[in-house]
Every structure is written in C-alpha cells, then in structure tokens.
Short mmCIF file of C-alpha atoms and ligand atoms in Angstrom, two decimals:
data_model
loop_
_atom_site.label_atom_id
_atom_site.label_comp_id
_atom_site.label_asym_id
_atom_site.label_seq_id
_atom_site.Cartn_x
_atom_site.Cartn_y
_atom_site.Cartn_z
CA UNK J 13 38.75 -38.17 -19.25
CA UNK J 14 35.71 -37.78 -21.43
CA UNK J 15 33.71 -36.70 -18.41
CA UNK J 16 36.30 -34.09 -17.40
CA UNK J 17 36.21 -32.52 -20.84
CA UNK J 18 32.43 -32.39 -20.76
CA UNK J 19 32.51 -30.47 -17.46
CA UNK J 20 35.06 -28.06 -18.86
CA UNK J 21 32.91 -27.43 -21.93
CA UNK J 22 29.89 -26.81 -19.73
CA UNK J 23 31.88 -24.29 -17.68
CA UNK J 24 33.20 -22.53 -20.75
CA UNK J 25 29.72 -22.27 -22.17
CA UNK J 26 28.32 -20.69 -19.01
CA UNK J 27 28.77 -17.05 -19.96
CA UNK J 28 25.90 -15.22 -18.28
CA UNK J 29 27.33 -11.84 -19.31
CA UNK J 30 27.93 -12.70 -22.95
CA UNK J 31 27.35 -9.76 -25.32
CA UNK J 32 27.22 -7.35 -22.39
CA UNK J 33 29.46 -4.29 -22.41
CA UNK J 34 30.48 -3.36 -18.89
CA UNK J 35 32.24 -0.19 -17.95
CA UNK J 36 34.31 -0.80 -14.83
CA UNK J 37 34.93 2.52 -13.06
CA UNK J 38 37.69 2.54 -10.47
CA UNK J 39 38.18 5.37 -8.01
CA UNK J 40 41.15 6.00 -5.74
CA UNK J 41 40.98 3.83 -2.65
CA UNK J 42 43.03 0.88 -1.45
CA UNK J 43 40.28 -1.54 -2.56
CA UNK J 44 41.21 -0.54 -6.13
CA UNK J 45 43.64 -3.46 -6.09
CA UNK J 46 40.61 -5.80 -6.17
CA UNK J 47 39.49 -4.26 -9.47
CA UNK J 48 41.87 -6.63 -11.31
CA UNK J 49 40.08 -9.69 -9.90
CA UNK J 50 36.73 -8.10 -10.65
CA UNK J 51 37.72 -7.31 -14.24
CA UNK J 52 39.00 -10.84 -14.68
CA UNK J 53 35.84 -12.48 -13.33
CA UNK J 54 33.61 -10.25 -15.43
CA UNK J 55 35.60 -11.05 -18.57
CA UNK J 56 35.51 -14.78 -17.83
CA UNK J 57 31.73 -14.48 -17.46
CA UNK J 58 31.60 -13.33 -21.07
CA UNK J 59 31.46 -9.55 -20.66
CA UNK J 60 33.30 -7.04 -22.81
CA UNK J 61 34.95 -5.04 -20.01
CA UNK J 62 36.33 -1.50 -20.33
CA UNK J 63 38.22 -0.08 -17.35
CA UNK J 64 38.00 3.63 -16.57
CA UNK J 65 40.40 4.85 -13.89
CA UNK J 66 40.28 8.13 -12.06
CA UNK J 67 43.50 10.09 -11.51
CA UNK J 68 43.63 8.86 -7.90
CA UNK J 69 42.92 5.25 -8.87
CA UNK J 70 46.20 5.28 -10.80
CA UNK J 71 47.99 5.80 -7.45
CA UNK J 72 46.83 2.30 -6.47
CA UNK J 73 46.68 0.33 -9.71
CA UNK J 74 48.03 0.73 -13.23
CA UNK J 75 46.02 1.11 -16.44
CA UNK J 76 48.37 -1.47 -17.98
CA UNK J 77 47.26 -4.23 -15.55
CA UNK J 78 43.62 -3.59 -16.37
CA UNK J 79 44.30 -3.34 -20.08
CA UNK J 80 45.97 -6.75 -20.00
CA UNK J 81 43.18 -8.33 -17.98
CA UNK J 82 40.24 -6.79 -19.84
CA UNK J 83 41.94 -7.14 -23.26
CA UNK J 84 40.68 -3.63 -24.00
CA UNK J 85 42.45 -0.27 -23.71
CA UNK J 86 42.12 1.34 -20.28
CA UNK J 87 40.67 4.85 -20.16
CA UNK J 88 41.85 7.62 -17.90
CA UNK J 89 42.04 10.96 -19.65
CA UNK J 90 39.14 13.35 -19.93
CA UNK J 91 40.81 15.25 -22.76
CA UNK J 92 43.06 14.15 -25.58
CA UNK J 93 42.81 12.61 -29.01
CA UNK J 94 41.64 9.01 -29.20
CA UNK J 95 41.84 8.80 -33.00
CA UNK J 96 38.04 8.70 -33.34
CA UNK J 97 35.72 11.52 -34.38
CA UNK J 98 33.34 10.92 -31.46
CA UNK J 99 34.52 11.86 -27.95
CA UNK J 100 35.52 8.79 -25.97
CA UNK J 101 33.22 9.45 -23.00
CA UNK J 102 30.18 9.61 -25.26
CA UNK J 103 31.05 6.59 -27.38
CA UNK J 104 31.79 4.15 -24.56
CA UNK J 105 29.05 5.56 -22.35
CA UNK J 106 26.51 4.91 -25.11
CA UNK J 107 27.68 1.36 -25.72
CA UNK J 108 27.69 0.29 -22.08
CA UNK J 109 24.96 -2.03 -20.79
CA UNK J 110 26.04 -1.41 -17.23
CA UNK J 111 28.47 0.79 -15.32
CA UNK J 112 29.94 -0.63 -12.13
CA UNK J 113 32.04 1.65 -9.95
CA UNK J 114 34.17 -0.46 -7.65
CA UNK J 115 35.55 0.81 -5.42
CA UNK J 116 33.46 3.96 -5.03
CA UNK J 117 35.18 6.33 -2.58
CA UNK J 118 33.40 9.01 -0.51
CA UNK J 119 34.74 11.58 -2.98
CA UNK J 120 33.33 9.64 -5.93
CA UNK J 121 29.90 9.33 -4.24
CA UNK J 122 29.85 13.09 -3.63
CA UNK J 123 30.73 13.82 -7.25
CA UNK J 124 28.10 11.42 -8.56
CA UNK J 125 25.43 12.82 -6.23
CA UNK J 126 26.08 16.38 -7.35
CA UNK J 127 26.82 15.71 -11.02
CA UNK J 128 30.43 16.92 -11.01
CA UNK J 129 32.20 15.99 -14.25
CA UNK J 130 35.85 16.77 -13.62
CA UNK J 131 37.00 13.23 -14.49
CA UNK J 132 36.43 10.98 -17.46
CA UNK J 133 34.57 8.46 -15.24
CA UNK J 134 32.01 10.87 -13.75
CA UNK J 135 31.47 12.43 -17.18
CA UNK J 136 30.80 9.01 -18.67
CA UNK J 137 28.25 8.22 -15.97
CA UNK J 138 26.30 11.34 -16.83
CA UNK J 139 26.59 10.68 -20.55
CA UNK J 140 25.21 7.15 -20.25
CA UNK J 141 21.72 5.71 -19.97
CA UNK J 142 23.11 2.40 -18.68
CA UNK J 143 22.26 0.95 -15.29
CA UNK J 144 24.75 2.20 -12.68
CA UNK J 145 25.91 0.08 -9.75
CA UNK J 146 28.27 1.24 -7.05
CA UNK J 147 30.32 -0.73 -4.55
CA UNK J 148 31.42 1.74 -1.86
CA UNK J 149 34.63 1.11 0.07
CA UNK J 150 36.06 3.36 2.74
CA UNK J 151 36.90 3.71 6.41
CA UNK J 152 33.82 2.73 8.54
CA UNK J 153 33.69 6.15 10.24
CA UNK J 154 33.64 7.84 6.84
CA UNK J 155 30.94 5.41 5.73
CA UNK J 156 28.73 6.54 8.65
CA UNK J 157 29.31 10.25 8.03
CA UNK J 158 25.99 12.03 7.34
CA UNK J 159 27.30 13.43 4.05
CA UNK J 160 28.15 9.94 2.76
CA UNK J 161 24.80 8.58 4.00
CA UNK J 162 23.03 11.51 2.34
CA UNK J 163 24.87 11.06 -0.97
CA UNK J 164 24.09 7.34 -1.01
CA UNK J 165 20.41 8.14 -0.43
CA UNK J 166 20.41 10.52 -3.38
CA UNK J 167 22.14 8.00 -5.63
CA UNK J 168 19.80 5.16 -4.67
CA UNK J 169 16.50 6.96 -4.41
CA UNK J 170 16.78 9.77 -6.93
CA UNK J 171 19.00 8.31 -9.62
CA UNK J 172 18.13 4.59 -9.27
CA UNK J 173 21.79 3.66 -8.85
CA UNK J 174 22.12 0.32 -7.16
CA UNK J 175 24.41 0.18 -4.16
CA UNK J 176 26.18 -3.08 -3.39
CA UNK J 177 26.64 -2.60 0.36
CA UNK J 178 30.11 -2.85 1.88
CA UNK J 179 30.88 -5.72 4.20
CA UNK J 180 31.66 -5.67 7.90
CA UNK J 181 35.23 -6.47 8.87
CA UNK J 182 38.73 -5.09 9.30
CA UNK J 183 39.55 -2.43 6.72
CA UNK J 184 43.01 -1.60 5.35
CA UNK J 185 43.75 1.05 8.01
CA UNK J 186 43.12 -1.50 10.78
CA UNK J 187 39.71 -0.17 11.86
CA UNK J 188 36.74 -2.51 12.18
CA UNK J 189 33.25 -1.83 10.89
CA UNK J 190 31.23 -1.65 7.72
CA UNK J 191 33.37 -0.29 4.89
CA UNK J 192 35.13 -3.25 3.24
CA UNK J 193 34.18 -3.42 -0.43
CA UNK J 194 31.78 -6.29 -1.15
CA UNK J 195 33.58 -9.40 -2.40
CA UNK J 196 34.29 -9.73 -6.09
CA UNK J 197 31.94 -12.74 -6.21
CA UNK J 198 29.12 -10.72 -4.62
CA UNK J 199 29.62 -7.89 -7.10
CA UNK J 200 29.65 -10.20 -10.12
CA UNK J 201 26.55 -12.02 -8.85
CA UNK J 202 24.75 -8.68 -8.37
CA UNK J 203 25.72 -7.56 -11.88
CA UNK J 204 24.62 -10.85 -13.41
CA UNK J 205 21.31 -10.83 -11.58
CA UNK J 206 20.70 -7.23 -12.66
CA UNK J 207 21.57 -7.79 -16.30
CA UNK J 208 19.74 -11.08 -16.51
CA UNK J 209 16.65 -10.34 -14.41
CA UNK J 210 16.41 -6.62 -15.16
CA UNK J 211 14.35 -7.39 -18.25
CA UNK J 212 11.76 -9.20 -16.18
CA UNK J 213 11.07 -6.12 -13.99
CA UNK J 214 11.72 -3.41 -16.53
CA UNK J 215 8.54 -1.57 -17.50
CA UNK J 216 6.38 -3.60 -15.10
CA UNK J 217 4.01 -1.52 -13.00
CA UNK J 218 4.49 -2.40 -9.37
CA UNK J 219 2.26 -0.84 -6.73
CA UNK J 220 3.46 -0.96 -3.14
CA UNK J 221 1.59 0.14 -0.01
CA UNK J 222 3.49 1.33 3.05
CA UNK J 223 2.84 2.48 6.59
CA UNK J 224 -0.04 2.21 9.01
CA UNK J 225 -3.44 3.76 8.40
CA UNK J 226 -4.85 6.27 10.88
CA UNK J 227 -8.54 6.13 11.61
CA UNK J 228 -9.78 9.44 13.06
CA UNK J 229 -11.74 9.61 16.29
CA UNK J 230 -12.02 13.39 16.32
CA UNK J 231 -9.95 16.24 14.81
CA UNK J 232 -6.97 15.47 17.07
CA UNK J 233 -7.12 11.76 17.86
CA UNK J 234 -6.90 8.61 15.80
CA UNK J 235 -6.55 4.83 16.02
CA UNK J 236 -3.19 3.87 14.54
CA UNK J 237 -0.47 1.24 14.66
CA UNK J 238 3.31 1.00 14.87
CA UNK J 239 4.11 0.62 11.16
CA UNK J 240 6.86 3.05 10.08
CA UNK J 241 6.54 2.38 6.36
CA UNK J 242 10.20 1.23 6.17
CA UNK J 243 9.37 -2.17 4.67
CA UNK J 244 7.14 -0.74 1.96
CA UNK J 245 9.52 2.06 1.08
CA UNK J 246 12.42 -0.44 0.85
CA UNK J 247 10.27 -2.58 -1.48
CA UNK J 248 9.34 0.38 -3.68
CA UNK J 249 12.96 1.57 -3.84
CA UNK J 250 14.24 -1.91 -4.78
CA UNK J 251 11.65 -2.35 -7.56
CA UNK J 252 12.36 1.16 -8.85
CA UNK J 253 16.11 0.47 -8.92
CA UNK J 254 15.39 -2.52 -11.17
CA UNK J 255 13.61 -0.40 -13.73
CA UNK J 256 10.00 -1.02 -12.68
CA UNK J 257 7.37 1.72 -12.89
CA UNK J 258 6.59 2.08 -9.23
CA UNK J 259 3.62 3.67 -7.49
CA UNK J 260 3.87 3.92 -3.72
CA UNK J 261 0.67 4.37 -1.76
CA UNK J 262 1.90 5.48 1.63
CA UNK J 263 0.77 6.92 4.93
CA UNK J 264 4.33 8.18 5.40
CA UNK J 265 5.58 11.16 3.40
CA UNK J 266 8.72 10.44 1.34
CA UNK J 267 10.47 12.34 -1.41
CA UNK J 268 11.09 9.97 -4.31
CA UNK J 269 11.51 10.11 -8.08
CA UNK J 270 8.52 7.75 -8.53
CA UNK J 271 4.88 8.71 -7.80
CA UNK J 272 3.93 8.62 -4.13
CA UNK J 273 0.22 8.82 -3.24
CA UNK J 274 -0.13 10.00 0.32
CA UNK J 275 -3.10 8.58 2.22
CA UNK J 276 -4.24 8.47 5.80
CA UNK J 277 -7.16 6.12 6.34
CA UNK J 278 -7.98 2.60 5.14
CA UNK J 279 -10.69 4.09 2.91
CA UNK J 280 -8.21 6.49 1.29
CA UNK J 281 -5.74 3.65 0.78
CA UNK J 282 -8.49 1.51 -0.76
CA UNK J 283 -9.45 4.30 -3.15
CA UNK J 284 -5.83 4.89 -4.23
CA UNK J 285 -5.02 1.19 -4.64
CA UNK J 286 -8.23 0.37 -6.52
CA UNK J 287 -7.66 3.35 -8.80
CA UNK J 288 -4.29 1.98 -9.95
CA UNK J 289 -4.87 -1.76 -9.68
CA UNK J 290 -6.01 -2.45 -13.25
CA UNK J 291 -2.77 -1.08 -14.71
CA UNK J 292 -0.64 -3.02 -12.23
CA UNK J 293 1.44 -6.09 -12.87
CA UNK J 294 2.00 -6.59 -9.17
CA UNK J 295 0.65 -5.31 -5.89
CA UNK J 296 2.75 -5.62 -2.74
CA UNK J 297 0.71 -4.79 0.38
CA UNK J 298 3.18 -4.19 3.18
CA UNK J 299 0.87 -1.60 4.80
CA UNK J 300 -0.68 -2.27 8.17
CA UNK J 301 -4.29 -1.40 7.39
CA UNK J 302 -6.56 -0.87 10.39
CA UNK J 303 -9.20 -3.59 10.51
CA UNK J 304 -11.60 -1.29 12.37
CA UNK J 305 -12.43 2.42 12.45
CA UNK J 306 -14.61 4.49 14.77
CA UNK J 307 -18.22 4.21 13.66
CA UNK J 308 -18.61 7.96 13.80
CA UNK J 309 -16.00 10.71 13.78
CA UNK J 310 -16.65 13.65 16.05
CA UNK J 311 -16.33 16.98 14.24
CA UNK J 312 -15.20 18.64 17.45
CA UNK J 313 -12.55 17.53 19.89
CA UNK J 314 -14.17 15.13 22.36
CA UNK J 315 -14.23 16.85 25.75
CA UNK J 316 -13.34 15.26 29.07
CA UNK J 317 -16.54 14.45 30.95
CA UNK J 318 -17.36 13.66 34.55
CA UNK J 319 -17.67 10.02 33.62
CA UNK J 320 -14.64 7.75 34.10
CA UNK J 321 -15.36 5.74 30.97
CA UNK J 322 -15.89 6.56 27.37
CA UNK J 323 -17.10 4.09 24.79
CA UNK J 324 -15.76 4.08 21.28
CA UNK J 325 -17.90 2.13 18.85
CA UNK J 326 -15.91 0.55 16.04
CA UNK J 327 -16.92 -0.81 12.67
CA UNK J 328 -15.08 -3.01 10.18
CA UNK J 329 -12.90 -1.49 7.47
CA UNK J 330 -12.88 -2.98 3.97
CA UNK J 331 -10.17 -5.60 3.48
CA UNK J 332 -8.38 -4.17 0.43
CA UNK J 333 -6.33 -7.28 -0.28
CA UNK J 334 -9.31 -9.58 0.04
CA UNK J 335 -11.33 -7.49 -2.42
CA UNK J 336 -8.53 -7.29 -4.99
CA UNK J 337 -7.64 -10.97 -4.63
CA UNK J 338 -11.14 -11.71 -5.97
CA UNK J 339 -10.75 -9.63 -9.13
CA UNK J 340 -7.08 -10.12 -9.94
CA UNK J 341 -6.22 -11.03 -13.53
CA UNK J 342 -4.01 -13.93 -14.58
CA UNK J 343 -1.03 -11.69 -15.36
CA UNK J 344 -1.19 -9.95 -11.97
CA UNK J 345 0.82 -11.00 -8.95
CA UNK J 346 -0.33 -10.09 -5.44
CA UNK J 347 1.98 -10.25 -2.45
CA UNK J 348 0.48 -9.74 0.99
CA UNK J 349 2.17 -9.43 4.35
CA UNK J 350 0.98 -11.02 7.57
CA UNK J 351 1.86 -9.57 10.95
CA UNK J 352 1.32 -12.36 13.43
CA UNK J 353 1.76 -12.64 17.17
CA UNK J 354 0.97 -16.37 17.30
CA UNK J 355 0.75 -19.42 14.99
CA UNK J 356 2.74 -17.56 12.30
CA UNK J 357 2.79 -20.35 9.74
CA UNK J 358 -0.81 -21.47 9.94
CA UNK J 359 -2.24 -17.95 10.15
CA UNK J 360 -0.12 -16.72 7.24
CA UNK J 361 -1.01 -19.73 5.14
CA UNK J 362 -4.74 -19.24 5.85
CA UNK J 363 -4.47 -15.60 4.72
CA UNK J 364 -2.63 -16.70 1.56
CA UNK J 365 -5.57 -18.96 0.60
CA UNK J 366 -8.45 -16.84 1.89
CA UNK J 367 -7.28 -13.70 0.11
CA UNK J 368 -6.29 -15.55 -3.11
CA UNK J 369 -2.70 -14.28 -2.97
CA UNK J 370 0.30 -15.49 -4.93
CA UNK J 371 2.67 -14.95 -2.03
CA UNK J 372 2.40 -14.04 1.63
CA UNK J 373 5.28 -12.74 3.72
CA UNK J 374 4.74 -13.61 7.37
CA UNK J 375 6.51 -11.88 10.20
CA UNK J 376 6.38 -12.66 13.89
CA UNK J 377 5.79 -9.26 15.49
CA UNK J 378 6.50 -10.52 19.02
CA UNK J 379 10.25 -10.86 18.31
CA UNK J 380 11.98 -7.79 19.79
CA UNK J 381 13.93 -5.35 17.55
CA UNK J 382 12.52 -6.55 14.24
CA UNK J 383 9.30 -5.98 12.31
CA UNK J 384 7.44 -2.77 13.17
CA UNK J 385 9.65 0.31 13.04
CA UNK J 386 12.96 -1.56 12.83
CA UNK J 387 15.44 -1.47 9.93
CA UNK J 388 15.51 -5.29 10.00
CA UNK J 389 13.02 -8.09 9.77
CA UNK J 390 12.92 -11.89 9.68
CA UNK J 391 10.21 -13.45 7.55
CA UNK J 392 8.76 -16.62 6.17
CA UNK J 393 7.66 -16.45 2.54
CA UNK J 394 4.85 -18.77 1.49
CA UNK J 395 3.83 -19.12 -2.17
CA UNK J 396 0.57 -20.48 -3.57
CA UNK J 397 2.60 -23.26 -5.27
CA UNK J 398 3.42 -24.60 -1.80
CA UNK J 399 7.02 -23.37 -1.59
CA UNK J 400 8.28 -21.93 1.67
CA UNK J 401 11.39 -19.89 2.41
CA UNK J 402 12.71 -18.64 5.72
CA UNK J 403 14.71 -15.42 5.70
CA UNK J 404 16.55 -14.95 8.96
CA UNK J 405 17.12 -11.44 10.36
CA UNK J 406 18.36 -9.09 7.66
CA UNK J 407 17.84 -5.47 6.51
CA UNK J 408 14.40 -4.74 5.05
CA UNK J 409 16.13 -3.67 1.81
CA UNK J 410 17.64 -7.19 1.52
CA UNK J 411 14.16 -8.71 2.03
CA UNK J 412 12.86 -6.33 -0.64
CA UNK J 413 15.59 -7.47 -3.07
CA UNK J 414 14.59 -11.07 -2.39
CA UNK J 415 10.95 -10.26 -3.14
CA UNK J 416 12.01 -8.50 -6.35
CA UNK J 417 13.86 -11.67 -7.41
CA UNK J 418 10.70 -13.64 -6.65
CA UNK J 419 8.54 -11.21 -8.66
CA UNK J 420 11.03 -11.25 -11.54
CA UNK J 421 10.95 -15.06 -11.64
CA UNK J 422 7.12 -15.05 -11.61
CA UNK J 423 7.01 -12.54 -14.49
CA UNK J 424 9.58 -14.57 -16.42
CA UNK J 425 7.55 -17.78 -15.88
CA UNK J 426 4.37 -16.02 -17.08
CA UNK J 427 6.11 -14.86 -20.25
CA UNK J 428 7.18 -18.45 -20.97
CA UNK J 429 3.67 -19.83 -20.46
CA UNK J 430 1.78 -19.51 -23.74
CA UNK J 431 -1.48 -17.54 -23.48
CA UNK J 432 -4.53 -19.76 -23.87
O1 PMT M 517 6.20 -0.48 8.27
P1 PMT M 517 7.31 -1.15 9.05
O2 PMT M 517 7.60 -0.46 10.36
O3 PMT M 517 8.54 -1.36 8.21
O4 PMT M 517 6.81 -2.61 9.48
C1 PMT M 517 6.56 -3.59 8.52
C2 PMT M 517 5.30 -4.40 8.85
C3 PMT M 517 5.46 -5.13 10.16
C4 PMT M 517 4.09 -3.46 8.94
C5 PMT M 517 5.09 -5.40 7.66
O5 PMT M 517 6.17 -6.29 7.63
C6 PMT M 517 3.80 -6.18 7.80
O6 PMT M 517 3.72 -7.20 8.43
N1 PMT M 517 2.71 -5.68 7.15
C7 PMT M 517 1.35 -6.24 7.21
C8 PMT M 517 0.68 -5.81 8.48
C9 PMT M 517 -0.78 -6.28 8.56
O7 PMT M 517 -1.64 -5.47 8.50
O8 PMT M 517 -0.94 -7.56 8.56
P2 PMT M 517 -2.41 -8.29 8.59
O9 PMT M 517 -2.09 -9.69 8.90
O10 PMT M 517 -3.32 -7.54 9.51
O11 PMT M 517 -2.96 -8.14 7.13
C10 PMT M 517 -2.68 -9.09 6.12
C11 PMT M 517 -2.58 -8.41 4.78
O12 PMT M 517 -3.86 -7.84 4.45
C12 PMT M 517 -1.60 -7.28 4.71
O13 PMT M 517 -0.91 -7.34 3.47
C13 PMT M 517 -2.46 -6.03 4.80
O14 PMT M 517 -1.86 -4.95 4.07
C14 PMT M 517 -3.75 -6.48 4.17
N2 PMT M 517 -4.95 -5.81 4.72
C15 PMT M 517 -5.25 -5.93 6.05
C16 PMT M 517 -6.40 -5.33 6.53
C17 PMT M 517 -7.22 -4.61 5.66
N3 PMT M 517 -8.32 -4.01 6.10
N4 PMT M 517 -6.91 -4.52 4.36
C18 PMT M 517 -5.80 -5.11 3.87
O15 PMT M 517 -5.52 -5.04 2.67
#
C-alpha cells in the first residue's frame, strides 16, 4: 500500500510541462476529435493549455469540451469583447511558450505559409514569438499535392515551424497512405522535448557542411562524388528549427533563412569552415570532401589527343576535420560522418579517434537506396565515451533530429560540469 502511494506521488510529480503555457490550435478536419485527448495529456503533464478553434474546427468538436478539459476558456472569435483592455489574440499570443496546431489542415498550412489572418488562430500565430509546431492531418493525396509540400517547406525552412509528420495508415475517408495525424503521445513527446531541450540548442552556433566537393580538372571537368547535400541540409534545418544559430557551408545551393556559404572545392570549404570555427559550439561535417585533387588545373579545356590514354596526376587535399579536431576547444563538439564500403564499425571508430571527434556517424554506402542521394539513411553513431547506437533506415531529417538530441544532451552536460 505504501509502495503504491509512493509510485502515485512520483507520477503526480512528473510534470515536464509545468509552468508552460501552451496554445492548442485546432483546425477543421476529422482528426480534430483527437484534440480532446491531446489537451488532456498536455494538461496532465503540467501545462496551462488554451484551446483556439477555427470556425471549421467547431463543426467537428465543441469549445465546451475543450474548455472543460483544459480548465480554461476556449477561444474562437476574432472580434468581440473579452472584458479586457488588451485584444485577446495579442494577450494570449504573448503569454504562450509554444503553439501547437493539431490537426493542421491543408487550408491552415496555406494560410500560415502566406500569413493570412482571417481567423483568431492564424492571427495569434503571427502575433506570437513562441515556438510553433504543426501536426498535419489530411487525405494522403492532398498531403502529396505540390502546394501542400511547398507550404510545408516554407513553414519549416523559412519560419522555423516544426512539423510533426503524419503517420502512414488508413485515414477517415478509407484511403491508405501518409496523412493520419501523429499520435497524441508522439505530439506530447515532441512538445516536451522541444520545451525541455530547446534551451540547450537555443543561441548555440552550429556549423554544418553539406554536399560533395568538386575538384576542377579544367574549365569544364571536375572530380566529384555522389553526395546530394540532403543529409547536411536536413541537419542544418533541424538545428535551425530548435533555435540554433546555423551556418551551412554547402556545395549545393539552397534558399534558407540562415546563412549559407556556397563553396565548390575542398580548399574553399576549408577556408569557410576555418573562418567560422572559433565562434562555433558545434561542427557537423556531413560533406563528402574529396581526398584528392588534380595537381594542376588546365586553364583551357583539355583537348582530345591521338593518344588513347591520359594521365591525371592527383595530390592530397587537406583533411578539414583532422585539422580542426587538433585545435578544438573544450566547449566545442565535433561530429564527423564516415562513408564506408567495408568494415564500417572499425573504420568509423578509427576515424573517431584519429580525428579527435566527439561523435562519428558511420554509414554503409554499399546498401542500395540509402546514403548518397537518397532521402533515407541507416547509420551507426559512435561517441568518444564508448557508446554506440544503431539507427535503422529512416528519413535523413529523423537522423538529424536524433543528432540534435545528442548535441543538446552534450551541451546540457557541459553546462552542468563546473569550469576548472
Ligand atoms: O549528401 P547526401 O547525398 O545526403 O549523402 C550523405 C553522405 C553519404 C555524404 C553522408 O552521410 C556521409 O557519409 N558523409 C561523409 C562522407 C565522407 O567524406 O566520408 P569520409 O569517411 O571520407 O570522411 C570522414 C569525415 O572526414 C567526414 O566527416 C568528412 O566530411 C571529413 N573529411 C574528409 C576528407 C577531407 N579531406 N576532409 C574532411 O573533413
């Protein structure tokens, strides 16, 4: 009996969202019925939850249900007296620590991406500086529509909104595919990890390298590799979404709200990375840097000759990671990647030690459909403290989120360790 009470007390005391004000935005889709469970779980986790329903959401769920569950008035109207001198959308928007929109319909995504404020909810989002998370839910064909994909890209990459991806399964209309709103547990876990770990990444300067370098042979030819930059861009996007100051050094051109330094060769990448390294809290080298470059670059296009053979003399490029591993400061974390075609574990672990890294992410590039160029990867993560994690095939963005969690925990551990 005594033991049972102790467990209950422990549970009651576990309020990870205590003192957090969460604005729960609900738009008009069938998944709106799950908002009650979400509100309940958030409240039981300690959060002060305020539900904001769009006009269409009220077709699926009542403000009264949410009011009862959240123990706060529900909000629906853009206009009208609320008895306070300050407009409601400004007051609540200012107080919120986080805004979660679940479900977010295609219509809601379009309004958020373009800044339309014809509802209390969209107006509040614009009037708030809080972190915004969105859990889309819709028919799978709608989810794949280029306009929805485009709007999600804008929300993630321009506005730093965090998307909690929908799940695969049967949706309400009977179709199968990706469009089911993420489970309530997944959403609450994502919110908790954002509100709890956000502090650890916020304001940290994270430099990420992406893509494959190109080493010129002559004005038209180069030595290159198959790296698409997807892994590095996913890493930079994930860190940026968590509030980090991100610099991306990339061989692939991307339009982002954070600084992107475009480079081509290993030398250019070295120059860019070294120029920023001192101000960095972490460096994540996903780039595939050419180990060799042509010894001399022809100023004119090399002409076909009578001879069947042509010899290209190569010379070693600097190893950027190796050089920076030697000068890294105690507060800096370096994560390298290892692309291996054999002996993945032992080769990755040798690189971890030789280059004085904190973490190395090894991927087996002989496995078809993952690694170079693909949206997915499967990796083994080795840390200098001897820990090892295997991540089976998953989207590169999910791997990036995992690495952000790892970085956040390393920063948090450093802050706890007293400076000597
Ligand atoms: O870009 P994607 O298409 O998404 O593909 C992702 C990826 C396969 C490129 C990525 O997951 C990956 O494995 N990146 C590292 C590729 C690589 O160059 O591995 P490496 O084992 O040769 O180098 C080890 C580490 O040293 C890497 O972090 C690399 O950036 C760094 N390096 C290598 C050579 C060099 N001259 N300087 C370096 O800094």
